[in-house]
XYZ file of C-alpha atoms in Angstrom:
104
model
C 83.921 89.134 109.699
C 87.307 88.011 110.951
C 88.339 91.616 111.640
C 85.405 92.100 114.023
C 85.836 88.553 115.357
C 82.289 87.512 114.453
C 82.002 83.718 114.530
C 78.272 83.058 115.021
C 77.100 81.299 111.811
C 73.545 82.663 112.150
C 74.722 86.270 112.427
C 77.154 85.830 109.535
C 74.392 84.269 107.403
C 71.981 87.108 108.232
C 74.572 89.756 107.347
C 75.429 88.051 104.042
C 71.731 87.720 103.151
C 71.212 91.451 103.763
C 74.381 92.247 101.794
C 73.107 90.277 98.796
C 69.517 91.539 98.837
C 69.602 95.137 100.124
C 71.584 97.765 98.153
C 71.600 100.163 101.131
C 72.973 97.457 103.420
C 75.588 96.563 100.783
C 76.724 100.211 100.591
C 76.931 100.362 104.393
C 78.968 97.163 104.668
C 81.309 98.183 101.836
C 81.851 101.533 103.538
C 82.730 99.754 106.758
C 85.063 97.396 104.879
C 87.186 100.407 103.899
C 87.942 100.854 107.600
C 89.704 97.478 107.898
C 93.501 97.831 107.866
C 95.091 96.470 104.683
C 98.413 94.650 104.553
C 100.596 96.817 102.255
C 102.228 93.715 100.736
C 98.825 92.378 99.591
C 98.392 93.295 95.901
C 94.809 92.010 95.641
C 91.911 94.431 95.153
C 88.256 94.506 96.186
C 85.677 94.785 93.414
C 84.526 98.159 94.780
C 88.010 99.489 93.942
C 87.457 98.698 90.235
C 85.944 100.976 87.584
C 84.147 97.951 86.107
C 81.905 97.661 89.184
C 79.025 100.107 88.842
C 76.133 101.166 91.083
C 74.033 98.206 92.103
C 77.061 95.907 92.126
C 77.123 95.013 88.406
C 80.513 94.001 86.973
C 80.825 95.432 83.460
C 83.786 93.176 82.584
C 81.655 90.096 83.316
C 78.692 91.594 81.463
C 80.901 92.152 78.392
C 82.165 88.556 78.834
C 85.753 89.753 79.090
C 86.088 87.554 82.180
C 84.309 84.450 83.433
C 82.763 85.765 86.623
C 79.470 86.586 88.274
C 77.655 89.664 86.987
C 77.111 90.617 90.645
C 80.286 89.559 92.464
C 80.562 89.232 96.220
C 83.004 91.876 97.402
C 83.845 90.213 100.699
C 87.434 89.295 99.846
C 90.132 91.024 97.848
C 91.092 89.189 94.676
C 93.202 89.269 91.535
C 91.047 89.747 88.430
C 91.872 90.069 84.727
C 89.011 92.558 84.380
C 90.295 94.958 87.037
C 90.496 98.631 85.990
C 92.013 101.122 88.412
C 89.975 104.102 89.509
C 91.525 107.499 88.721
C 92.767 108.010 92.307
C 94.747 104.736 92.368
C 98.467 105.504 91.950
C 98.933 102.144 90.159
C 97.037 102.488 86.875
C 97.897 99.051 85.476
C 95.002 96.853 84.355
C 94.330 93.497 85.968
C 95.964 91.720 83.032
C 99.090 93.849 83.492
C 99.200 93.458 87.292
C 98.567 89.735 87.390
C 99.745 88.459 84.006
C 99.720 84.821 85.106
C 95.945 84.692 85.631
C 94.781 84.027 82.088
């Protein structure tokens, strides 16, 4: 929301409600999130960049209890996660535990 300079709490709440409840809206918003410029020094990753996040927003690492996290994580902010698995097109193929060894 900061990138588009949206500050109205009602609009933000409505967007987040649609994101949480409507899979088509979630796909749209995640697609738009890819358009936001990323700081190259930021090593965090969005959940949609992880092989453990499958269709419908389910985190397989959380389902397998490999990490303590929501089964359906919010993907609004990049994060560092022990359960992160790079997708095949990511040049950095290290796991989350390898990338961010100080997390666990």
